[in-house]
XYZ file of C-alpha atoms in Angstrom:
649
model
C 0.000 0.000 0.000
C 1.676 3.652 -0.979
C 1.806 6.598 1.352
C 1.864 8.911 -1.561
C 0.350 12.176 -0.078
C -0.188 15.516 -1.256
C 2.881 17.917 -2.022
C 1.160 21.262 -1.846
C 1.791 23.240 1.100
C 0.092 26.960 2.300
C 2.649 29.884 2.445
C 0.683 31.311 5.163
C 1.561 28.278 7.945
C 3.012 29.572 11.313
C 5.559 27.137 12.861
C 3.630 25.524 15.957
C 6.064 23.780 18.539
C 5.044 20.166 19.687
C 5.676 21.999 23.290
C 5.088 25.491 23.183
C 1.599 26.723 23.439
C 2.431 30.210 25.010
C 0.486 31.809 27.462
C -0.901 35.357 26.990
C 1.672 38.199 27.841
C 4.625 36.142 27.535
C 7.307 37.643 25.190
C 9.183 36.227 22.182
C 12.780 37.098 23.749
C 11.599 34.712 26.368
C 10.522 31.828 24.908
C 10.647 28.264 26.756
C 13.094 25.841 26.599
C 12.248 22.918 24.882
C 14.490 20.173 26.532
C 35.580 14.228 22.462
C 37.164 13.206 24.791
C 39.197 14.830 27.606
C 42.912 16.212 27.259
C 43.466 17.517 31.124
C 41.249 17.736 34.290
C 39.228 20.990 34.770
C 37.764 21.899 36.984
C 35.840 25.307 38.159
C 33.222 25.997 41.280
C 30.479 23.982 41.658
C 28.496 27.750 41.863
C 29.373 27.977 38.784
C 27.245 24.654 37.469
C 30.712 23.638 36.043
C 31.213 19.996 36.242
C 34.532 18.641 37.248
C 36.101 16.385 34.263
C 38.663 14.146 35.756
C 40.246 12.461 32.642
C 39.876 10.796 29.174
C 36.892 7.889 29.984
C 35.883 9.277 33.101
C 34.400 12.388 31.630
C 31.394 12.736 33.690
C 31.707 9.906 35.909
C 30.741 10.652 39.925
C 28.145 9.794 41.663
C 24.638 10.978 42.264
C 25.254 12.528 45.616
C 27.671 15.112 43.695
C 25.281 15.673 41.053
C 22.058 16.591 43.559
C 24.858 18.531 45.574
C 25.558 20.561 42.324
C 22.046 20.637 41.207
C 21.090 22.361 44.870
C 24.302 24.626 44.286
C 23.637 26.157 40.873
C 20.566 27.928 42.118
C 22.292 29.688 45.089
C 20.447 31.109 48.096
C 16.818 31.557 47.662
C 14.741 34.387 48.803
C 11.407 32.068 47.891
C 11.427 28.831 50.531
C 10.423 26.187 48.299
C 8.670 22.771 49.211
C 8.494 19.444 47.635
C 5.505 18.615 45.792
C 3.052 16.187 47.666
C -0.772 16.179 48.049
C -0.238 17.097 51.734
C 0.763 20.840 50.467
C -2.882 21.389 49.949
C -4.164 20.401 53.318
C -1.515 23.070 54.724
C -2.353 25.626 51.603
C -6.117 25.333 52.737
C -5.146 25.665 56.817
C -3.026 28.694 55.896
C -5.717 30.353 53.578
C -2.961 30.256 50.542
C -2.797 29.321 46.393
C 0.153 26.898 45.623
C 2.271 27.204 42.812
C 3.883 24.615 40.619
C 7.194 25.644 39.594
C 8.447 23.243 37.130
C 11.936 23.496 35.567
C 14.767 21.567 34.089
C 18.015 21.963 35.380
C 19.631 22.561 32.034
C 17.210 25.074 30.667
C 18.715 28.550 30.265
C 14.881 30.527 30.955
C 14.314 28.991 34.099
C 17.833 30.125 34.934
C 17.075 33.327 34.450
C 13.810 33.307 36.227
C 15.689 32.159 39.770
C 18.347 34.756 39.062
C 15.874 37.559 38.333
C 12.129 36.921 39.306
C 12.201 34.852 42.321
C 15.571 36.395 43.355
C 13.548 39.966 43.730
C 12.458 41.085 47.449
C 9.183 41.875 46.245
C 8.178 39.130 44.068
C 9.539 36.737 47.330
C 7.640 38.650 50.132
C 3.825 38.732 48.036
C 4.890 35.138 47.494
C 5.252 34.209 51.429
C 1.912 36.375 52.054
C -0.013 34.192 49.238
C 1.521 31.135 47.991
C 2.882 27.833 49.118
C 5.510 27.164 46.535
C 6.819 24.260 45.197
C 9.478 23.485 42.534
C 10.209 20.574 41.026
C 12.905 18.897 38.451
C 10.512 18.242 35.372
C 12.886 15.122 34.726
C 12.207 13.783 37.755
C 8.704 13.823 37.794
C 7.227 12.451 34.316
C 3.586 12.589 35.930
C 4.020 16.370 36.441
C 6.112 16.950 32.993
C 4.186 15.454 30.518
C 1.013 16.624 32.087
C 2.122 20.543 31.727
C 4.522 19.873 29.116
C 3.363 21.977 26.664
C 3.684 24.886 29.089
C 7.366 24.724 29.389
C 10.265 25.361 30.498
C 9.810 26.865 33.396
C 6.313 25.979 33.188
C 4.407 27.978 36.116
C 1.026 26.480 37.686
C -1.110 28.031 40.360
C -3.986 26.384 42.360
C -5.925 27.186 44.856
C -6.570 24.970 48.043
C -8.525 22.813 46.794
C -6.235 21.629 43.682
C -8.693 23.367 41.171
C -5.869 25.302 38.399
C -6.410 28.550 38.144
C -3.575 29.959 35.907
C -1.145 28.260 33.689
C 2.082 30.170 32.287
C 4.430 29.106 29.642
C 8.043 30.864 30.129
C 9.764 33.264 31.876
C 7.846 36.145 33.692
C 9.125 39.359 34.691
C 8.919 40.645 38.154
C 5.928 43.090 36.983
C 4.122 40.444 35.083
C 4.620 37.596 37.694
C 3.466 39.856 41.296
C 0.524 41.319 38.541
C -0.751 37.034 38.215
C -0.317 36.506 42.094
C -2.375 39.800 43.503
C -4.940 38.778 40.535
C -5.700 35.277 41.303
C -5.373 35.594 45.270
C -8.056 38.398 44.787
C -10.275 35.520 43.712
C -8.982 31.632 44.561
C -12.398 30.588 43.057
C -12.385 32.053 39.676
C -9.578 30.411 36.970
C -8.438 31.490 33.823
C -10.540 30.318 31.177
C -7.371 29.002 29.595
C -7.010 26.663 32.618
C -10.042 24.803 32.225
C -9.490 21.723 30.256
C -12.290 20.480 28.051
C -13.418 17.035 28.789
C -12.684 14.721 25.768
C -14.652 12.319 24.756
C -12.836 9.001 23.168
C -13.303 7.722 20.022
C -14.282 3.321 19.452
C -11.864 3.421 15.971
C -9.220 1.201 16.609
C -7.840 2.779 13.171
C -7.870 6.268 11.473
C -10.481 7.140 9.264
C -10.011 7.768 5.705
C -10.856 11.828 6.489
C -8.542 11.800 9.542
C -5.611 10.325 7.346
C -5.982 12.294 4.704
C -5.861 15.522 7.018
C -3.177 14.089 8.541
C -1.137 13.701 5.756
C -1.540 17.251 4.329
C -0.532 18.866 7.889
C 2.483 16.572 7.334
C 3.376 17.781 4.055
C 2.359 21.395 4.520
C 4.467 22.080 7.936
C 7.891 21.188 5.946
C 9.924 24.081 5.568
C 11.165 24.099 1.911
C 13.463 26.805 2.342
C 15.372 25.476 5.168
C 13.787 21.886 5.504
C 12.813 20.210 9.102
C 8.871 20.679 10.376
C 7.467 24.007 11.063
C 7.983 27.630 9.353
C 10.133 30.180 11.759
C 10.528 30.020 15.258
C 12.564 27.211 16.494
C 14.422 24.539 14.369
C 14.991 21.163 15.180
C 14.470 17.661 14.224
C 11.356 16.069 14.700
C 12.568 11.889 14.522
C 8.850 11.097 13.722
C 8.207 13.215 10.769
C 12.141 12.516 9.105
C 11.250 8.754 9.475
C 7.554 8.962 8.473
C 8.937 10.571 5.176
C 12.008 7.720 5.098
C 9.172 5.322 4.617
C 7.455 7.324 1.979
C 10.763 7.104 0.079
C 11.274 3.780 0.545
C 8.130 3.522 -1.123
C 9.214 5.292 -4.298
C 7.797 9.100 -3.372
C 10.840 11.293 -4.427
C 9.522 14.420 -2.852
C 9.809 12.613 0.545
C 13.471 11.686 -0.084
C 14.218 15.442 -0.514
C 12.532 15.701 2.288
C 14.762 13.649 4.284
C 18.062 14.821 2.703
C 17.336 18.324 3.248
C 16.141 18.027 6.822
C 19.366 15.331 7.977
C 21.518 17.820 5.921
C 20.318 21.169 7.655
C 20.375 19.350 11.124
C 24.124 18.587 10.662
C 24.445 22.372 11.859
C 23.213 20.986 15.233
C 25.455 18.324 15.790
C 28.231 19.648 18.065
C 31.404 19.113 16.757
C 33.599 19.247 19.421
C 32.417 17.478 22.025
C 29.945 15.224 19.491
C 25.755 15.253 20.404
C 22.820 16.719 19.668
C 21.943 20.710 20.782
C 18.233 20.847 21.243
C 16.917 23.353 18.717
C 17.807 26.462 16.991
C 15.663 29.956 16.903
C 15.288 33.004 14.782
C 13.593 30.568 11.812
C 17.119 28.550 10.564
C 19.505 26.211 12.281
C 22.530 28.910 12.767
C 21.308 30.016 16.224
C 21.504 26.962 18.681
C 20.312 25.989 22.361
C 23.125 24.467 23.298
C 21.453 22.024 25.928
C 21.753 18.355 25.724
C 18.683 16.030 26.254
C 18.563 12.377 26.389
C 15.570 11.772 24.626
C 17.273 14.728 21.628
C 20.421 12.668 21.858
C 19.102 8.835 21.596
C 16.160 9.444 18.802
C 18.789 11.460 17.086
C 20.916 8.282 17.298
C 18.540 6.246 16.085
C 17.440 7.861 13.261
C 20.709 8.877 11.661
C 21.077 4.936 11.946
C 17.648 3.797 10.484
C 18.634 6.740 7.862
C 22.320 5.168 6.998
C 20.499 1.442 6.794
C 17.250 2.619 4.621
C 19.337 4.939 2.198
C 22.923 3.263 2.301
C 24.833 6.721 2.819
C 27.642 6.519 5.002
C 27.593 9.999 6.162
C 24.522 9.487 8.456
C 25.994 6.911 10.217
C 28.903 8.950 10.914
C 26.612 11.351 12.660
C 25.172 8.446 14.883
C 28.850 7.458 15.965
C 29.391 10.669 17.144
C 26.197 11.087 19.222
C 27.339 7.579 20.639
C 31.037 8.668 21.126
C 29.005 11.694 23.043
C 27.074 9.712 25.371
C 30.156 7.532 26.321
C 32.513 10.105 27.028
C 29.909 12.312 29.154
C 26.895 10.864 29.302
C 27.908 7.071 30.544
C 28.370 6.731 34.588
C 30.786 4.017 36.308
C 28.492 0.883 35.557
C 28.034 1.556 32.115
C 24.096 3.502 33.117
C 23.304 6.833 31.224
C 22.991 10.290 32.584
C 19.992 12.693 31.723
C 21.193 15.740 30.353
C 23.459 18.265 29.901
C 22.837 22.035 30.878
C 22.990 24.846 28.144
C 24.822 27.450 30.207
C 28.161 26.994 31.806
C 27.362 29.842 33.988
C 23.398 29.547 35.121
C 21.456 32.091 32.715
C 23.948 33.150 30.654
C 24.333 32.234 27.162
C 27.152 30.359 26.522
C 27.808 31.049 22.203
C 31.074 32.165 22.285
C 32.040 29.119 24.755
C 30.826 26.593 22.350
C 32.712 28.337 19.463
C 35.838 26.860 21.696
C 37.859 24.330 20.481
C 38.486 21.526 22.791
C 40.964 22.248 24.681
C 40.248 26.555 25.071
C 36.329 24.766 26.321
C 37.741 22.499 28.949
C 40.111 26.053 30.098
C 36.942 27.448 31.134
C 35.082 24.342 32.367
C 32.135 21.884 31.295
C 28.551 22.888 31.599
C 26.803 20.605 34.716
C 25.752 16.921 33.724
C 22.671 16.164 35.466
C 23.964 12.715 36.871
C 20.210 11.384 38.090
C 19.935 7.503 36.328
C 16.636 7.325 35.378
C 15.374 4.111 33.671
C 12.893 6.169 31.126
C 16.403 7.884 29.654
C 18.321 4.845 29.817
C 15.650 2.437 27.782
C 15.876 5.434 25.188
C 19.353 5.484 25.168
C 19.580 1.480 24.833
C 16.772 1.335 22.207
C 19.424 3.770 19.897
C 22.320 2.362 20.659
C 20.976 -1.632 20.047
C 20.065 0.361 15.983
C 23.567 1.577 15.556
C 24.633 -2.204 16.572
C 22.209 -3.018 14.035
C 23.829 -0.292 11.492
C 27.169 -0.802 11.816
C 27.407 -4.676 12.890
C 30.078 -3.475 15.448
C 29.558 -5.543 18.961
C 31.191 -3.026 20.775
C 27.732 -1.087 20.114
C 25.683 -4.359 21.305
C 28.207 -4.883 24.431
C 27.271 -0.717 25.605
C 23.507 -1.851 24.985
C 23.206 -4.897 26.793
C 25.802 -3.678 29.533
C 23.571 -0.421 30.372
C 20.015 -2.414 30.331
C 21.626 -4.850 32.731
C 22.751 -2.666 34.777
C 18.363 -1.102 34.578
C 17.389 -4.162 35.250
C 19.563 -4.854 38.749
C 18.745 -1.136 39.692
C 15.380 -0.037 38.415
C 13.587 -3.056 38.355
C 10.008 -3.345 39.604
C 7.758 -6.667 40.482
C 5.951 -8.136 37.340
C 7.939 -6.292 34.626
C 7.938 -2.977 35.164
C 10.576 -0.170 36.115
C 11.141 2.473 38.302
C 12.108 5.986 37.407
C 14.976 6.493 39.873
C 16.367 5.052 42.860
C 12.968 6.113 44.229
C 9.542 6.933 42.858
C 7.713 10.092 44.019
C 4.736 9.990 42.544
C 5.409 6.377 40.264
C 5.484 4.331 38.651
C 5.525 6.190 35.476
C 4.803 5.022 32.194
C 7.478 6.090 30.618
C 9.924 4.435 32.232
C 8.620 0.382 31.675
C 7.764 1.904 28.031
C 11.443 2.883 27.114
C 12.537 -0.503 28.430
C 9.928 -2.499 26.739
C 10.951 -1.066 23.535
C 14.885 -1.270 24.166
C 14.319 -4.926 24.884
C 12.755 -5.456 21.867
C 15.276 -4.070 19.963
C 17.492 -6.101 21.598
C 15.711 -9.023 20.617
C 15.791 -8.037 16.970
C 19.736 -7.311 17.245
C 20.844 -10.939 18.410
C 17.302 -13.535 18.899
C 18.220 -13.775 22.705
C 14.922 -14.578 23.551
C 15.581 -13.171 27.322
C 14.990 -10.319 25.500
C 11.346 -10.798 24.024
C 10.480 -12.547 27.117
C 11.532 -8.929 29.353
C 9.838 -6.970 26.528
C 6.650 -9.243 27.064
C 6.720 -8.530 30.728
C 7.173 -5.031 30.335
C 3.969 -4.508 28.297
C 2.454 -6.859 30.417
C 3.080 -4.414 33.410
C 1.872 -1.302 31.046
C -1.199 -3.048 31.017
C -2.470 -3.746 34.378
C -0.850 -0.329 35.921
C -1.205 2.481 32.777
C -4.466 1.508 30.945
C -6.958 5.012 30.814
C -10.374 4.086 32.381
C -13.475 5.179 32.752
C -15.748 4.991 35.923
C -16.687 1.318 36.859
C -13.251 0.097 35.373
C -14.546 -0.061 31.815
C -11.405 -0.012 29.139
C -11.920 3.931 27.415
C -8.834 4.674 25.071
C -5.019 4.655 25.929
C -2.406 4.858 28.030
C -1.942 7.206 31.161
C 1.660 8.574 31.407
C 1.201 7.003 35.588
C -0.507 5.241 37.566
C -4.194 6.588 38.534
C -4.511 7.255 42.017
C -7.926 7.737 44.107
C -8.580 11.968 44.150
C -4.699 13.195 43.464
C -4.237 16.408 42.413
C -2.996 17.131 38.959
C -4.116 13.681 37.806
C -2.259 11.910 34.805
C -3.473 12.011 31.676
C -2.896 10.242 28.641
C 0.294 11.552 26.509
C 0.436 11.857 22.708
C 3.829 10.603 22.084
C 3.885 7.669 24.944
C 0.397 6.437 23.106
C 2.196 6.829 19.620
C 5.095 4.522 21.240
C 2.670 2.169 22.954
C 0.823 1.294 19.602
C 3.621 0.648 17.510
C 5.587 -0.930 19.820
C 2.528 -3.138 21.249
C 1.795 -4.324 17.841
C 5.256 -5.469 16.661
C 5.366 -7.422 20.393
C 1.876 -8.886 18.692
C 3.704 -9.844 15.481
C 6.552 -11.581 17.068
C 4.695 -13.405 20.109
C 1.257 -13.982 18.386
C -0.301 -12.523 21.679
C -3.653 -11.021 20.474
C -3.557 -9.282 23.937
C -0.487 -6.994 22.426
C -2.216 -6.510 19.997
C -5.548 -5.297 21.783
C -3.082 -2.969 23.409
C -1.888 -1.148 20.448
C -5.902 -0.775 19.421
C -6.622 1.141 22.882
C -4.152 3.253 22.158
C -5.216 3.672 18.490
C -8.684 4.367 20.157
C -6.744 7.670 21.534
C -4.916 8.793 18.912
C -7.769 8.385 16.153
C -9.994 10.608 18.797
C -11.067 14.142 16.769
C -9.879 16.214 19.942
C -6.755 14.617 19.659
C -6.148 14.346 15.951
C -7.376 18.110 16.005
C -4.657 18.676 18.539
C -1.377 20.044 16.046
C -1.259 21.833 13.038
C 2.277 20.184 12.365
C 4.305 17.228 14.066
C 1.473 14.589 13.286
C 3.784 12.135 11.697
C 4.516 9.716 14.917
C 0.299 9.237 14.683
C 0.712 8.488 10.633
C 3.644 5.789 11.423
C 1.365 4.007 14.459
C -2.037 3.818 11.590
C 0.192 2.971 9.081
C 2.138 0.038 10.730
C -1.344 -1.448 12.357
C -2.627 -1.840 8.599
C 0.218 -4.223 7.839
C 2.280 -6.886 8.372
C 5.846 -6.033 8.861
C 8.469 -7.255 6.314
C 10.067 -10.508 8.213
C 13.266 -12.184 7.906
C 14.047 -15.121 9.054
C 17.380 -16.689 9.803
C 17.220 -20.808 9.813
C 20.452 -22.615 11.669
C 23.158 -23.183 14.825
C 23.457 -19.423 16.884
C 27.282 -21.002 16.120
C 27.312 -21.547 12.462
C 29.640 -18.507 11.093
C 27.405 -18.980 8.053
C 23.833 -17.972 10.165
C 25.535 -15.089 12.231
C 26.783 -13.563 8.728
C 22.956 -13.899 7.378
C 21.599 -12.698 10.363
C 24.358 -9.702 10.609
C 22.798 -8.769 6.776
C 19.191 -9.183 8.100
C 19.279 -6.759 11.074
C 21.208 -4.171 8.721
C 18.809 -4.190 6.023
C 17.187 -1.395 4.662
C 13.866 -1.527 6.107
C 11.776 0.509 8.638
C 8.723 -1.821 9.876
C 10.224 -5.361 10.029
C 10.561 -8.157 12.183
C 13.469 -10.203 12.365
C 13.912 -13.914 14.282
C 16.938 -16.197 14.260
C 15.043 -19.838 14.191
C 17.780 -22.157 15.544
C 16.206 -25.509 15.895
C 18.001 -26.716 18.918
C 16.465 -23.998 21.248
C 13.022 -24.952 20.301
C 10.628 -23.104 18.121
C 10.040 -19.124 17.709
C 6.923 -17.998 19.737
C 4.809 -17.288 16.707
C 6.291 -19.628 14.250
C 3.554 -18.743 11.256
C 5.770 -20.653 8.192
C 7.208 -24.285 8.556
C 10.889 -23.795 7.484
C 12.467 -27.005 5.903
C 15.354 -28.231 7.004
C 17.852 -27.890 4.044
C 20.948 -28.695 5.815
C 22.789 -25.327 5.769
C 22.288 -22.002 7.307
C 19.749 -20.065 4.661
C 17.279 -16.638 5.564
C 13.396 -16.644 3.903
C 11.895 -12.915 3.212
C 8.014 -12.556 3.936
C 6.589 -9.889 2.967
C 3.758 -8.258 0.909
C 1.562 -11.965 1.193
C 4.654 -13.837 0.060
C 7.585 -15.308 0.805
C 10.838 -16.119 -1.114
C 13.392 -18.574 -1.605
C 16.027 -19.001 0.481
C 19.156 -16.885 0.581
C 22.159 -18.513 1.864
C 24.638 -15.725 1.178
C 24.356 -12.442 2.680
C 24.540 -11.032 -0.597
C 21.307 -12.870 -1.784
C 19.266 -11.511 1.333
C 20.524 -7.896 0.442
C 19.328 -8.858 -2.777
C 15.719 -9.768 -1.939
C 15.306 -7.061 0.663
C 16.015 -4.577 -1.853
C 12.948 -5.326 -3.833
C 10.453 -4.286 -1.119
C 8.699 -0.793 -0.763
């Protein structure tokens, strides 16, 4: 079936970030933030957010007491006395007659820098604050509940309630002193009354466990007409940077034949280059002012493994070299700053070496004149949701390149998940301790990053954990209705009896969920899996939802697209220790497809889970291709697979 869509595309479309839905009054110099190795120790105060860099492979490596100590450091004294979030803050706001507000920040943004410095750093603002609020801030990374619920409103994302837990404002950004004590005297004057932007409209979810043919089509123009032609990537000014859904969305519409797609691709990978750092190697979140010339020079997880992955997928699907050059040195990155002792990964990276102040001219450095003045702080927290990213990358670029020293960094980080993060019955913790968990995202990451495992080598420890870990989604995530009955999707945590600021089904997570449900399906056979991915469907396809962006609609396209068919499989037939089958299956999991399934079928372990074609037994190692209601001969040189592969759209 072709993904042809339309190529025409309005010259009146504003970009629209996936996260920034800006509150009223909030100014365009303030926008939110969206989220080499060694030569000689440097090292600089920790008031400076500076993280000390010991030596070559240690870049980066202490432990998590340092990091929290540096985290609590960067923001100095406060004049504001914050509290931890927790349900209990209510009970006291409502005793003390007070509003509580939500500050939510990450610790590499540069904005919500600025706002400690500057807004909550000015007598006034701190004193009408101790008069009328109970505030609380929190590390966005730490609490994916909290993050993905006011995502859209951030960083720093502000949130005020009143005693009772009913929102009454919501601001995206940094505030002024003015424009933040002009909010508080307003909404203390009257607890009762919120902003109509704070009042959420109750959604009501759709029974299509598929898009319709309307909703698709729509779909696929917003696609099409949110690329930028002049400078390629998704979305017309404003910020710049690359969305991994839409780029790969498009890679399958050129692996279908659509040549507009392919210069799609080429153009966007080619224009992000200017993103890649090339000093210290990763990913810089976004650039603004329309082009990719004026970067945010913070360092995300997420940014850094999708970034990883799809410059791999890219290099496999259209054979060029030069992409997987670019996901080498996002992996040489992550191991040189990114990577703690036991082989776990960090979270991110701040943008500033100096809290709000922008750091250009420091990352015009070379390497050594940048490690004179100091690294910007590594936020050292391990969280299992960044590492199951992280994994699910790396285990591609294994898959790319065919290099085990790629597969050994994999396996050697999810081990290290699983002894640390591990929860009873398949799921996963966020950090060493949940506030507020377990968390969706975390057991989701994993459950993917096993499963690519699986695909990389036919361990089937691997499906087995991956089975478990969408087992767990199931019983602890699934979005109900009253009187338990199944309504649509996916809750980014787990629903608890009358909390305040109650999750809420995500976009992306449900995007992840169905595609990654429904390939579990196609390798187990499990029609539960596969009743998974269709509740999440059931969200996606829901007209609020669908409605939801004018750009950035490509991750829902992939998820419809990929539950209409069967993927292309490969399968390897012979001994896990004939050099013959490991050079077949080496070809198989670097071929040049996006939706596939791959299995290694070696007799003596038993049969594959859902074994749907009786192999003969021909007496040598040989692969069969299935795909498009056929399958082929054998291949019994890797040469021959490459060959047959290359034949399917």
């Amino acid at each position: 079936m072709s993904l042809k869509v339309m190529t025409n595309r309005s010259k009146t479309f504003l970009c629209a970030l996936s996260i920034s839905v800006m509150a009223v009054g909030v100014s365009s110099a303030s926008q939110p933030c969206s989220a080499a190795k060694p030569s000689r120790t440097a090292t600089t105060k920790q008031s400076d957010a500076v993280t000390t860099i010991p030596s070559e492979a240690a870049t980066a490596k202490s432990s998590n007491s340092s990091a929290k100590a540096t985290e609590k450091a960067a923001h100095g004294p406060s004049l504001v006395r914050w509290n931890d979030w927790s349900d209990d803050i209510f009970a006291r706001a409502k005793k003390e007659g007070k509003l509580v507000l939500l500050d939510l920040e990450a610790v590499w943004c540069h904005w919500c820098h600025v706002m400690d410095e500057k807004t909550y750093a000015d007598p006034s603002v701190a004193k009408l604050m101790d008069k009328n609020i109970i505030a609380v801030k929190v590390d966005q990374d730490s609490r994916p509940d909290l993050s993905n619920k006011y995502e859209k409103y951030g960083w720093p994302a502000t949130i005020i309630f009143n005693s009772d837990g009913k929102e009454l404002a919501k601001r995206s950004g940094y505030m002024d002193s003015d424009e933040f004590k002009k909010l508080v005297k307003q909404l203390a004057a009257n607890p009762d009354k919120p902003e109509p932007e704070a009042i959420d409209a109750k959604v009501t979810y759709s029974s299509n466990n598929v898009l319709t043919a309307e909703q698709r089509k729509d779909l696929n123009f917003k696609h099409v007409d949110g690329y930028d032609g002049e400078f390629g990537g998704w979305g017309i000014g404003g910020h710049k940077f690359l969305d991994w859904n839409s780029v790969e969305y498009s890679l399958q519409l050129a692996k279908e034949g659509d040549k507009d797609a392919l210069e799609r691709v080429k153009k966007t990978l080619e224009a992000h280059h200017k993103l890649l750092d090339p000093v210290f190697g990763g990913v810089y979140q976004y650039s603004t002012n329309g082009d990719w010339d004026h970067p945010h020079f913070e360092k995300i997880m997420e940014t850094q493994a999708e970034c990883l992955r799809l410059y791999s997928v890219a290099g496999m699907v259209l054979k060029d070299q030069k992409y997987i050059d670019s996901a080498k040195a996002i992996d040489s990155y992550l191991k040189n700053f990114m990577t703690s002792p036991e082989g776990a990964f960090y979270t991110s990276q701040d943008a500033d070496l100096k809290p709000g102040q922008h750091s250009a001219e420091y990352f015009a450095l070379n390497d050594k004149e940048r490690r004179a003045k100091g690294i910007p702080r590594i936020d050292k927290h391990v969280y299992a949701r960044e590492n199951g990213w992280a994994i699910n990358a790396i285990a591609h670029l294994y898959m790319a390149t065919g290099d085990s020293e790629y597969l050994k960094e994999a396996q050697k980080a999810a081990q290290w998940i699983i002894a640390n993060r591990s929860i009873d019955g398949g799921g996963f913790r966020h950090d060493e301790t949940d506030k507020g968990g377990p968390y969706l995202g975390d057991t989701l990451s994993m459950g993917r990053a096993f499963l690519s495992l699986y695909m990389a080598t036919g361990d089937q420890q691997w499906l087995k954990r991956s089975s478990q870990a969408a087992d767990f989604i199931s019983q602890h995530f699934e979005n109900k209705e009253a009187g338990g009955k199944l309504s649509a999707g996916f809750l980014t945590a787990e629903a608890k009896p009358n909390a305040i600021a109650a999750p809420e089904p995500l976009l992306e997570e449900n995007q992840s969920i169905c595609r990654f449900a429904n390939l579990l399906s196609q390798y187990t056979g499990e029609a539960k899996y596969k009743a998974m991915s269709e509740s999440a469907m059931r969200y996606l396809s829901t007209p609020e939802i669908v409605a939801k962006r004018r750009i950035l609609v490509a991750g829902t396209l992939i998820a419809d697209h990929e539950m209409a068919h069967s993927p292309a499989h490969i399968t390897v037939v012979g001994k896990k220790s004939d050099p013959q089958a490991k050079e077949l299956f080496l070809a198989a999991i670097g071929s040049p497809l996006i939706y596939r399934r791959i299995d290694w079928l070696d007799k003596s372990e038993g049969n594959l889970p859902n074994l749907d074609v009786e192999f003969p037994d021909l007496g040598k190692a040989a692969a069969f291709l299935c795909a498009g209601n056929r399958c082929s001969s054998p291949a019994y040189q890797p040469e021959d697979l490459v060959k047959l592969v290359d034949r399917v759209k």
